[in-house]
Structures are given as structure tokens and as C-alpha cells.
mmCIF file with all atom_site columns, C-alpha atoms in Angstrom:
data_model
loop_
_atom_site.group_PDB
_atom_site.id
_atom_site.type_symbol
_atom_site.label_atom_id
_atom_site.label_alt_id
_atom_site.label_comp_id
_atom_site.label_asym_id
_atom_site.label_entity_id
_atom_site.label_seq_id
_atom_site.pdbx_PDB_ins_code
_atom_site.Cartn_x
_atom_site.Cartn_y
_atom_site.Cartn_z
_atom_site.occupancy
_atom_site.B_iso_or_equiv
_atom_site.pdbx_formal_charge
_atom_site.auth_seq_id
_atom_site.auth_comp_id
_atom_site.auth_asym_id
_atom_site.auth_atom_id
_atom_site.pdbx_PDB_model_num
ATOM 1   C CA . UNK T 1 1   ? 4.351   -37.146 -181.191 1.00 50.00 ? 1   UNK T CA 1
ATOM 2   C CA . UNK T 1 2   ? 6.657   -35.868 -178.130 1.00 55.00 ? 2   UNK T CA 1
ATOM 3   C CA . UNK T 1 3   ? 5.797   -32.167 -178.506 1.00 51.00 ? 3   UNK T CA 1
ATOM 4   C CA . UNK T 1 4   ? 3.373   -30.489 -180.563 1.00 56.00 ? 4   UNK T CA 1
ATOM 5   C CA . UNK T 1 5   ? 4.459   -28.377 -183.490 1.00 55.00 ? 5   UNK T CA 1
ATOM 6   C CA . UNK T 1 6   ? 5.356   -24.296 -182.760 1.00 56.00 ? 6   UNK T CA 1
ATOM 7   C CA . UNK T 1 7   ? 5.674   -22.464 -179.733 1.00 60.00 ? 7   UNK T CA 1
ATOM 8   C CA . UNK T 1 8   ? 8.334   -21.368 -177.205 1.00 59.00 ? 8   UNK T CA 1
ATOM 9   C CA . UNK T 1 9   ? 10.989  -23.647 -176.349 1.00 67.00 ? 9   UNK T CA 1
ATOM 10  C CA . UNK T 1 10  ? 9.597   -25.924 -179.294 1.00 80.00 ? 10  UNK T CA 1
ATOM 11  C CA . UNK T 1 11  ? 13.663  -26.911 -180.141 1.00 82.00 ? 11  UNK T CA 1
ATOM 12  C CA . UNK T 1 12  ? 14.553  -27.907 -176.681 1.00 83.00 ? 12  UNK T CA 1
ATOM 13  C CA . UNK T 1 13  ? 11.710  -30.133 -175.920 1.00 83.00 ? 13  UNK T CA 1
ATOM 14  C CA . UNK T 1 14  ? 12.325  -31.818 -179.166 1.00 83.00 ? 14  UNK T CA 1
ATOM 15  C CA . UNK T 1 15  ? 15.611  -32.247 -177.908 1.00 84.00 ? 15  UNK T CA 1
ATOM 16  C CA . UNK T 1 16  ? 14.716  -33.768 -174.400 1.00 83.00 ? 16  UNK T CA 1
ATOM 17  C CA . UNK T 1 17  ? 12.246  -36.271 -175.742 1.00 81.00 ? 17  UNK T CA 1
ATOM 18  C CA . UNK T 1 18  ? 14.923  -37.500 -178.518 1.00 83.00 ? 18  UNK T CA 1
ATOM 19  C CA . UNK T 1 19  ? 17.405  -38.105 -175.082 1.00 80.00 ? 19  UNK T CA 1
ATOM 20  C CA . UNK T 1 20  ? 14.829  -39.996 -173.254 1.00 76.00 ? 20  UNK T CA 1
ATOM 21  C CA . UNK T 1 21  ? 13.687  -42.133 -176.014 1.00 76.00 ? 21  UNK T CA 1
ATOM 22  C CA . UNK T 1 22  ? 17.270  -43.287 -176.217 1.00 75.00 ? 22  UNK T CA 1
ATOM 23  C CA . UNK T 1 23  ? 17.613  -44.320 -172.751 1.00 71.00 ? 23  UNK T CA 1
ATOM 24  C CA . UNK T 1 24  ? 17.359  -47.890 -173.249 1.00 67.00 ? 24  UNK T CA 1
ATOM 25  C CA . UNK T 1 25  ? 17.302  -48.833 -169.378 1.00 66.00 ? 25  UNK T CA 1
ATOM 26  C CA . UNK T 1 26  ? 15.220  -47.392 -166.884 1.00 80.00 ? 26  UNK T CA 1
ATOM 27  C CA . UNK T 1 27  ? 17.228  -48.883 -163.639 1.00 85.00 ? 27  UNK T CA 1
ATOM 28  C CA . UNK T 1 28  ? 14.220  -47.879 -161.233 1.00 90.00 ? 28  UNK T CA 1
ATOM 29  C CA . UNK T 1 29  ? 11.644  -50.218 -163.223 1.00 93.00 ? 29  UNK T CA 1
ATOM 30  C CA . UNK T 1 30  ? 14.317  -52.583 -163.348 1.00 93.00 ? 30  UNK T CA 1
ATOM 31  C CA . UNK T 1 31  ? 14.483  -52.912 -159.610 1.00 92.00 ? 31  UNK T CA 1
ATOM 32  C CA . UNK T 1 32  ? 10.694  -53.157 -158.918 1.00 96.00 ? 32  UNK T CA 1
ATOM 33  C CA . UNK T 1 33  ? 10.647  -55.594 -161.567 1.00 96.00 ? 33  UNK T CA 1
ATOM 34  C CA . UNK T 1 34  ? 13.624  -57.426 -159.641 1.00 94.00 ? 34  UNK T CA 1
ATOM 35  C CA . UNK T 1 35  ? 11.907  -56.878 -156.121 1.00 95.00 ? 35  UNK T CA 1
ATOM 36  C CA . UNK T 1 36  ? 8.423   -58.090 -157.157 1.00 97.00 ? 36  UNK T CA 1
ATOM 37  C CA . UNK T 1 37  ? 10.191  -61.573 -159.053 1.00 96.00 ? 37  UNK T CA 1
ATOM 38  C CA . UNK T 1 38  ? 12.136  -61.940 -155.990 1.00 96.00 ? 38  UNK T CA 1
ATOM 39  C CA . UNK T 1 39  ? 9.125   -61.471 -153.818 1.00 95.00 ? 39  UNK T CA 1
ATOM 40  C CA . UNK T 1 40  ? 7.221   -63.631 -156.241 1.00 95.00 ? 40  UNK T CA 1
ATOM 41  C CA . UNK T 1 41  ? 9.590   -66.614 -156.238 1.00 95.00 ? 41  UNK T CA 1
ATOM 42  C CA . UNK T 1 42  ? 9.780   -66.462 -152.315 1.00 95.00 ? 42  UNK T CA 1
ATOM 43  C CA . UNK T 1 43  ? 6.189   -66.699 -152.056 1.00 93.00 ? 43  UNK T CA 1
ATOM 44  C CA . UNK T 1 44  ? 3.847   -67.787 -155.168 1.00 88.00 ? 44  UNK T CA 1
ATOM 45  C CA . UNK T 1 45  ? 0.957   -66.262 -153.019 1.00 91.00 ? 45  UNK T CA 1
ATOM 46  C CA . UNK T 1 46  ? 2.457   -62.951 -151.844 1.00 93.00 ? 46  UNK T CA 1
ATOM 47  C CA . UNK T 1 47  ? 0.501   -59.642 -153.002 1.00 94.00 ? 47  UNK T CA 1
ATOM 48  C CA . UNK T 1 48  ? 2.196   -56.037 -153.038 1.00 96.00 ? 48  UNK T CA 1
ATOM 49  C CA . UNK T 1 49  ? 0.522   -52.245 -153.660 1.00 94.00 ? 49  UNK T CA 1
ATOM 50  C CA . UNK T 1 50  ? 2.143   -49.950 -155.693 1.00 96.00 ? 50  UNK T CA 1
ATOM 51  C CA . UNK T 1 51  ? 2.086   -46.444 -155.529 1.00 94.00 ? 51  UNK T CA 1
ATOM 52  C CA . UNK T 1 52  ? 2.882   -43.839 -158.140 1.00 94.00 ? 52  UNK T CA 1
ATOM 53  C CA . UNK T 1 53  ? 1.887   -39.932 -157.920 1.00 91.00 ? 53  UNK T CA 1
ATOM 54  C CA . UNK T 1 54  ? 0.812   -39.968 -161.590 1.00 93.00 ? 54  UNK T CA 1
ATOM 55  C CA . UNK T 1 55  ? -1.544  -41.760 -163.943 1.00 94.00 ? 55  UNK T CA 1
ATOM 56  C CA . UNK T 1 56  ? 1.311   -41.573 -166.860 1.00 94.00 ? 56  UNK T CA 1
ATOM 57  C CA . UNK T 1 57  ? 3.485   -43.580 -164.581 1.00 94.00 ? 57  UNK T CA 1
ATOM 58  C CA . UNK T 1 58  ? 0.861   -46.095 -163.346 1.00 96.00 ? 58  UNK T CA 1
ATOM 59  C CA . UNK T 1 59  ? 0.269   -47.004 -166.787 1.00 95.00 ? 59  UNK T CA 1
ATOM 60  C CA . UNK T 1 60  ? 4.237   -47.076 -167.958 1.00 95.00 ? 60  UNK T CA 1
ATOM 61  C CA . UNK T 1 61  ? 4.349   -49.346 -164.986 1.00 96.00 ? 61  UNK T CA 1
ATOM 62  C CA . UNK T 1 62  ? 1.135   -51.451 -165.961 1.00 96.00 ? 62  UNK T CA 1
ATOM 63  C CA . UNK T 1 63  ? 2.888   -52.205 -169.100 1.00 95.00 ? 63  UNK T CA 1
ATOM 64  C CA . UNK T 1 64  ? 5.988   -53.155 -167.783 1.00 95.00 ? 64  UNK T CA 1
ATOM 65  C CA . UNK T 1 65  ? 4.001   -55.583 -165.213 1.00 96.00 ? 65  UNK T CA 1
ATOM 66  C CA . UNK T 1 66  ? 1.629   -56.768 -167.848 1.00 95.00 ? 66  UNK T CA 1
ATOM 67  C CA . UNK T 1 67  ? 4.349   -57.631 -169.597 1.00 94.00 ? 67  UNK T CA 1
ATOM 68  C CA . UNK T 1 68  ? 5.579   -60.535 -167.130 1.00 95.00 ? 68  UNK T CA 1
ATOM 69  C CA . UNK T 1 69  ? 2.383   -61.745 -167.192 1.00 94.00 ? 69  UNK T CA 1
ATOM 70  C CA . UNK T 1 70  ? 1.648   -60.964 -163.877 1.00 96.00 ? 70  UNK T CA 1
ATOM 71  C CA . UNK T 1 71  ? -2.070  -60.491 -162.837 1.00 96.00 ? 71  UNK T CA 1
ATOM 72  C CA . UNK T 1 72  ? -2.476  -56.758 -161.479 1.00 97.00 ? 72  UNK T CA 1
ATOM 73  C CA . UNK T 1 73  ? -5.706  -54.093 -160.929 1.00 96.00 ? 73  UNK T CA 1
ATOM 74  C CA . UNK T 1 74  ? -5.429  -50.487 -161.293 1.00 96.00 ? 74  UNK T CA 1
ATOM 75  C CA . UNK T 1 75  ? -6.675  -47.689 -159.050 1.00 94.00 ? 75  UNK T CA 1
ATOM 76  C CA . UNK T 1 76  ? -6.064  -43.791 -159.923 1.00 94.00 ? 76  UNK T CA 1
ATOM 77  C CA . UNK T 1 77  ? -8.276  -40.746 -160.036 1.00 90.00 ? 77  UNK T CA 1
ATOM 78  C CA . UNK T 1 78  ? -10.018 -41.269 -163.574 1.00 91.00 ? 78  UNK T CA 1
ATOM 79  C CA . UNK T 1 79  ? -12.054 -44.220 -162.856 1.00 92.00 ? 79  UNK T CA 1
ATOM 80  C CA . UNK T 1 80  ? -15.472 -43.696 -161.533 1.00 91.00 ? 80  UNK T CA 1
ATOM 81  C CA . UNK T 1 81  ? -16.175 -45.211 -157.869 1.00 88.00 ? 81  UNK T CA 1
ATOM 82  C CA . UNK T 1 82  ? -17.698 -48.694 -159.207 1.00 91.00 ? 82  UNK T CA 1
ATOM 83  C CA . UNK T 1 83  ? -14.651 -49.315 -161.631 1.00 92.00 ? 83  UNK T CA 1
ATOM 84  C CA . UNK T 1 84  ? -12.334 -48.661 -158.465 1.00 91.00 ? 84  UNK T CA 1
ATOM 85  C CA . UNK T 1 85  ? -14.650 -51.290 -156.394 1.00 90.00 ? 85  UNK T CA 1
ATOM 86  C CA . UNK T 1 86  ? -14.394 -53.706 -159.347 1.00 94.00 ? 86  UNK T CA 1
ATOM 87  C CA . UNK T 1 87  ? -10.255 -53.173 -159.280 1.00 93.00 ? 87  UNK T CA 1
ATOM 88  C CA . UNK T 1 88  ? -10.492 -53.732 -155.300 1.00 91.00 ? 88  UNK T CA 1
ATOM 89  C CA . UNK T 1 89  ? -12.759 -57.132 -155.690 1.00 93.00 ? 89  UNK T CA 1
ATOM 90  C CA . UNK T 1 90  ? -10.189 -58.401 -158.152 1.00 95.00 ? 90  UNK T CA 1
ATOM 91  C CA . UNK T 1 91  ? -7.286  -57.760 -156.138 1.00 94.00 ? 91  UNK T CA 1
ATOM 92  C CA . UNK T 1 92  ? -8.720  -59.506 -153.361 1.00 92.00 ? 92  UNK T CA 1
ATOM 93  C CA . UNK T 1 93  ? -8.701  -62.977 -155.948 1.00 94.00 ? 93  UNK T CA 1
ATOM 94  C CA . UNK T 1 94  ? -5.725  -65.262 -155.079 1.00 92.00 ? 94  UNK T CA 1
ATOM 95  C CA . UNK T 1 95  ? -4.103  -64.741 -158.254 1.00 94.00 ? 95  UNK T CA 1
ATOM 96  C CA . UNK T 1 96  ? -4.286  -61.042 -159.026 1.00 96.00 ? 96  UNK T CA 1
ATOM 97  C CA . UNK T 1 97  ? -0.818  -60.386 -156.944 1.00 95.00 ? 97  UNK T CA 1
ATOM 98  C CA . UNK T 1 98  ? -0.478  -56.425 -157.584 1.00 97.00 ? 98  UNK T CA 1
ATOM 99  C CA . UNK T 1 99  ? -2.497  -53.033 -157.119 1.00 95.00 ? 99  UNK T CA 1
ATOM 100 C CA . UNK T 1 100 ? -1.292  -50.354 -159.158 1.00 96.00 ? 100 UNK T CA 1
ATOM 101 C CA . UNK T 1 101 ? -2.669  -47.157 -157.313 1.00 93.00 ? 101 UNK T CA 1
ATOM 102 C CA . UNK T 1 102 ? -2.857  -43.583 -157.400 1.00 92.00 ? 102 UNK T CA 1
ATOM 103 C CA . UNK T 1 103 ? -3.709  -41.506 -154.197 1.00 85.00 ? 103 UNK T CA 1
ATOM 104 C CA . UNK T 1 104 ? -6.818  -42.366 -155.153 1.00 81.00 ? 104 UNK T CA 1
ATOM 105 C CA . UNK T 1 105 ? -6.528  -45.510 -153.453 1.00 74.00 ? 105 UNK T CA 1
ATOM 106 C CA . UNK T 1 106 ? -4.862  -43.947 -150.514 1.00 63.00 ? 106 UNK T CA 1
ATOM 107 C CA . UNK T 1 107 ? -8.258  -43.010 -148.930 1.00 64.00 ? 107 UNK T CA 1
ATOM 108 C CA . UNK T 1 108 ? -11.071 -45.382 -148.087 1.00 68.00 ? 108 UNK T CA 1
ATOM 109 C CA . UNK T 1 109 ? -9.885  -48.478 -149.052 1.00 73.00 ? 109 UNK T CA 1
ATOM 110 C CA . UNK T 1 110 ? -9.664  -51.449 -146.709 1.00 74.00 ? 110 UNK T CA 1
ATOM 111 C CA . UNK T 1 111 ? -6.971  -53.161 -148.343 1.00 76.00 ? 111 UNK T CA 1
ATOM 112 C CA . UNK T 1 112 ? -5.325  -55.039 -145.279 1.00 73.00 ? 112 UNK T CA 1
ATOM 113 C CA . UNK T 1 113 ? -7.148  -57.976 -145.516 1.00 78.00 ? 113 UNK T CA 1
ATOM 114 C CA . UNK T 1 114 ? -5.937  -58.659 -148.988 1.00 80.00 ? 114 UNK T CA 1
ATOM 115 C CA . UNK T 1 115 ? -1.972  -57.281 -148.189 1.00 88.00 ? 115 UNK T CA 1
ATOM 116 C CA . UNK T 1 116 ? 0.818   -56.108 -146.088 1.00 89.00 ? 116 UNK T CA 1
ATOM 117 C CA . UNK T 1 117 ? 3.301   -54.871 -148.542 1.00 93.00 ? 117 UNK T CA 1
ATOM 118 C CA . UNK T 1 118 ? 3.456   -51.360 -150.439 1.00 91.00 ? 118 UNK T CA 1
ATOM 119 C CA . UNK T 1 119 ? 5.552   -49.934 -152.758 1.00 95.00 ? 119 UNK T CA 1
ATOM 120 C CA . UNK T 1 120 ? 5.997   -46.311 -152.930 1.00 92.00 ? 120 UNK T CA 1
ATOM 121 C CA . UNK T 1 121 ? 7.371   -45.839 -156.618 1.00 94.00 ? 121 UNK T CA 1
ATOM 122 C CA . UNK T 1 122 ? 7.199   -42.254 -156.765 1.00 89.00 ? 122 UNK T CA 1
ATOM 123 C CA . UNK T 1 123 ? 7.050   -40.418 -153.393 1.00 83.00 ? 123 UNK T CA 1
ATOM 124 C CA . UNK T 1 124 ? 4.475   -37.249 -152.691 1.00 80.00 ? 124 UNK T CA 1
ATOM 125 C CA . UNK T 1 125 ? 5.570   -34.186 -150.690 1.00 77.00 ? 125 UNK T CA 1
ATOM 126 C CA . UNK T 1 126 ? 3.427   -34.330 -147.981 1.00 78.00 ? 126 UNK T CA 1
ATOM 127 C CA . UNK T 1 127 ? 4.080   -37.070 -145.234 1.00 76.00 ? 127 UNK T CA 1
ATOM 128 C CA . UNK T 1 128 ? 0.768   -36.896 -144.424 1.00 77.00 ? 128 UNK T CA 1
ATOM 129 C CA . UNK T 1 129 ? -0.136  -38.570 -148.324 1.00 81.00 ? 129 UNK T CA 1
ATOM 130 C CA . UNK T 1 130 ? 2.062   -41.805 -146.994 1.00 80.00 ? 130 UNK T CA 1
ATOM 131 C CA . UNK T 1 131 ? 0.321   -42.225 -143.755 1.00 81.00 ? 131 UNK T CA 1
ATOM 132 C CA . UNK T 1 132 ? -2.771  -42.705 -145.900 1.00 83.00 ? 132 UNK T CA 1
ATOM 133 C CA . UNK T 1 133 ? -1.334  -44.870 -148.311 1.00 83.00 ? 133 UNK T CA 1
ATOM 134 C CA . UNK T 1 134 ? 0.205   -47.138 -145.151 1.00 80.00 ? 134 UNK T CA 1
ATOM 135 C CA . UNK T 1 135 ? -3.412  -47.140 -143.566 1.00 80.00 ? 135 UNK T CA 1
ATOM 136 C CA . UNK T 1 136 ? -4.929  -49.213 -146.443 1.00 81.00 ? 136 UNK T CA 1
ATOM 137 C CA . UNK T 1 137 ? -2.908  -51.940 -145.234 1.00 81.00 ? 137 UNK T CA 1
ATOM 138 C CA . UNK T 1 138 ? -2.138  -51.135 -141.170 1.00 79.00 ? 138 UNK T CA 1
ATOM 139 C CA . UNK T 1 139 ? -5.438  -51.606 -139.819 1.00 75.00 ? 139 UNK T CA 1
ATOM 140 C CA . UNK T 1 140 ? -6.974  -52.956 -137.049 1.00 81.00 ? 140 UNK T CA 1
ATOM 141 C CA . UNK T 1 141 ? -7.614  -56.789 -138.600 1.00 78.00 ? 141 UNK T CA 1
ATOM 142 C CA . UNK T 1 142 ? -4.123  -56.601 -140.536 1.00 75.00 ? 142 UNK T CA 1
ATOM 143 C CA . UNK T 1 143 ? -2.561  -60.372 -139.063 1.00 82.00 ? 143 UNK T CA 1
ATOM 144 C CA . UNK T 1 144 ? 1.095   -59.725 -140.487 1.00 86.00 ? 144 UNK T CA 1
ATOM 145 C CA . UNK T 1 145 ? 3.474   -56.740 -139.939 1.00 88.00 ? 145 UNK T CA 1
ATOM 146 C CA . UNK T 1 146 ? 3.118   -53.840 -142.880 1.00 88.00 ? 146 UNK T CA 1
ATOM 147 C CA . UNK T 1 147 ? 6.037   -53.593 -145.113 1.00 91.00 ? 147 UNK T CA 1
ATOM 148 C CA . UNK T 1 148 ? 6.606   -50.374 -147.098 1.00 88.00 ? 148 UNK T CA 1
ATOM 149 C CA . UNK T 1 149 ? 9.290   -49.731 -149.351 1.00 90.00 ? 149 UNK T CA 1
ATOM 150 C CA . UNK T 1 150 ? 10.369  -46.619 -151.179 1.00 86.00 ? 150 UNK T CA 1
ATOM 151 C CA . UNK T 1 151 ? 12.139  -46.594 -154.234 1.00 83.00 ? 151 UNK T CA 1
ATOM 152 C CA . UNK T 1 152 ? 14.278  -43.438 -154.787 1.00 77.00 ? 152 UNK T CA 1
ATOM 153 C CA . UNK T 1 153 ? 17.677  -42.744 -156.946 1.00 72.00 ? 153 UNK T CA 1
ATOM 154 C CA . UNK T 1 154 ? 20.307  -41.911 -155.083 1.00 73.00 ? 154 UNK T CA 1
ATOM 155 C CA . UNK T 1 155 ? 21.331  -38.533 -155.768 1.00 75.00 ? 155 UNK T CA 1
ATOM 156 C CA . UNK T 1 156 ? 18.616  -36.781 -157.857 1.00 74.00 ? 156 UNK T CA 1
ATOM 157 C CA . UNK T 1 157 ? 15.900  -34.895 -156.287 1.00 76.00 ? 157 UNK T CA 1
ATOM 158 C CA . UNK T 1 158 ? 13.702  -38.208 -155.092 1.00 74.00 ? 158 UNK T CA 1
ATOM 159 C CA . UNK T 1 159 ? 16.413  -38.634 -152.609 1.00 76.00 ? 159 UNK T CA 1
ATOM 160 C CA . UNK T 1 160 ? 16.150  -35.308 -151.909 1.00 78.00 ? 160 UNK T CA 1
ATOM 161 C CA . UNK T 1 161 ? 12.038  -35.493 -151.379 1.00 79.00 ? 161 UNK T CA 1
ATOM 162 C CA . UNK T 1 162 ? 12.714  -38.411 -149.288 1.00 75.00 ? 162 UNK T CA 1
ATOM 163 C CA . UNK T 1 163 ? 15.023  -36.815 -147.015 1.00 79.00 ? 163 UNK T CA 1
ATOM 164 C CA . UNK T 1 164 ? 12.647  -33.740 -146.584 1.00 81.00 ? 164 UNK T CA 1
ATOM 165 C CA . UNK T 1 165 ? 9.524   -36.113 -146.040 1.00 76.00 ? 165 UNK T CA 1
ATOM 166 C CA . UNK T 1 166 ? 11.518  -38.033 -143.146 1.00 77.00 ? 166 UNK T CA 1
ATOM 167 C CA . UNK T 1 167 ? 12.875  -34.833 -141.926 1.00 81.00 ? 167 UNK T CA 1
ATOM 168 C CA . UNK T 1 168 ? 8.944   -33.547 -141.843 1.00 81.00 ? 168 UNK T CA 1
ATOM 169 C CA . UNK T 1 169 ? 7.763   -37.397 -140.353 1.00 75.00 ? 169 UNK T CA 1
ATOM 170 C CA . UNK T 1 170 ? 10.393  -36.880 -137.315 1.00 80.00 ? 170 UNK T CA 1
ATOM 171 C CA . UNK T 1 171 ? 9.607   -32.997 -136.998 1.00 79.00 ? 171 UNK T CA 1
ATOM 172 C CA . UNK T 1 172 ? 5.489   -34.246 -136.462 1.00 76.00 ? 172 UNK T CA 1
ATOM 173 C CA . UNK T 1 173 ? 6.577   -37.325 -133.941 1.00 75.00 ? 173 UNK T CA 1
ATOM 174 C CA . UNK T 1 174 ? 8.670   -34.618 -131.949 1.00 80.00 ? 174 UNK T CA 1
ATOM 175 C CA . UNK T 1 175 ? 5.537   -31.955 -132.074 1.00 81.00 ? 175 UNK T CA 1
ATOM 176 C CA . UNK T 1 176 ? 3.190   -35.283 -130.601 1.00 74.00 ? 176 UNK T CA 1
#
């Protein structure tokens, strides 16, 4: 079920989760899923990262990607530290092409050797989050240029969160 039964605001959220279980096309999905077959078909042997801020997302996503057939490993906060060095290890196989991560792979990871290309589906607040996301792959021992792409909707308050995070990445560069 969408909501549980009784409580405050019990009609509304009933209401919400009947309008987004009609939305029949999620356009943002739709262009990772176009990016990553494009990517794909360019280069059978390309691998990408991709970032969400939440687990529910990661695994929305994982389905999606699963889906194509694609061979992927997941990172996020509820795995214990072996089960995130198994994920790594199996990235690192020529045909696992995608990381679904968490922030929990945004620290500690050596990822470059494996990729050079990152996806930030969902973007944190704090600028400081996507420098450590970028420095799993820009590392010293990364041999091709890092590649990071954000994916935002125009006019809703992810382009809004973008704005304020470049705003915040130029206002640090200036203080240096």
C-alpha cells in the first residue's frame, strides 16, 4: 500500500500516490536509459557510475537497468563493508558495465581504474558530496579524462539545486 490507513493528511496522500501511479513516463529514466544505450552502442566496453541520494531510487533505477539486461553492482549505505567490496570486485569484470551508488560509494573507493564516467541522477546539496563522488574516478592512475554528467529537469527545484551547488562550487574556487 501507498499510505498506511488513519492519520493526518491520510486523504491527500492517497491522492498524490493515485497521481503518480498514473504517470506512465518518467522522462528522467528515460534519458539515462537513452544516454547509457547510446554510450553502450558507441562503445560495447564502456562502464559508467551512477549516483542517486537515496536507496528507493537506486533500486527504482536497478530495475529499470536490470531490465535491459544490462550487467550492474550496487553500492548504498545498507550493505555491510564486505558486500560493498564484493559489488566493487564485480564492477571491475569486463562485462558488469554500471555501478549503482549511494554516497556510500563516494568515500574510499578507488574506482578509476575500472571508469571515467559518472552520472549524477539525483544531485546532493553540498558541493563538497560531488567532489567526493568525482574523486572515485579522478585519481592519480586515472589514463582518460573524467566525465560527469548531471541529470536535472529543467524548471523544478533540481535545476534549482544545481544552480545553487554551482553558485557554491564558484563561490569556494573564488575563496582559494
Amino acid at each position: 500500500p501507498c499510505v498506511r490507513q488513519g492519520g493526518d493528511g491520510d486523504r491527500y496522500a492517497r491522492r498524490l500516490c493515485t497521481m503518480a501511479k498514473a504517470i506512465e513516463v518518467d522522462s528522467k529514466a528515460e534519458a539515462l536509459i537513452n544516454f547509457l544505450e547510446a554510450l553502450f552502442e558507441e562503445d560495447e566496453e564502456e562502464k559508467v557510475i551512477i549516483f542517486t541520494e537515496y536507496r528507493d531510487t537506486l533500486h527504482y533505477l536497478e530495475k529499470l537497468i536490470a531490465g535491459k539486461g544490462w550487467e550492474y553492482a550496487v553500492i548504498h549505505g545498507g550493505m555491510p563493508m564486505s558486500a560493498r567490496q564484493e559489488s566493487q570486485r564485480r564492477f571491475e569484470k569486463p562485462n558488469t558495465r554500471i555501478l549503482l551508488a549511494t554516497d556510500a560509494a563516494g568515500e574510499g573507493l578507488n574506482l578509476h581504474w575500472s571508469c571515467h564516467l559518472m552520472v549524477n541522477y539525483e544531485l546532493p546539496w553540498n558541493p563538497n558530496r560531488i567532489e567526493q563522488r568525482i574523486g572515485r574516478l579522478h585519481r592519480y592512475g586515472q589514463k582518460r579524462d573524467v566525465k560527469v554528467y548531471n541529470l536535472f529537469v529543467n524548471n523544478t527545484r533540481e535545476d534549482r539545486i544545481l544552480e545553487r551547488l554551482l553558485e557554491r562550487i564558484e563561490q569556494i574556487k573564488s575563496d582559494l
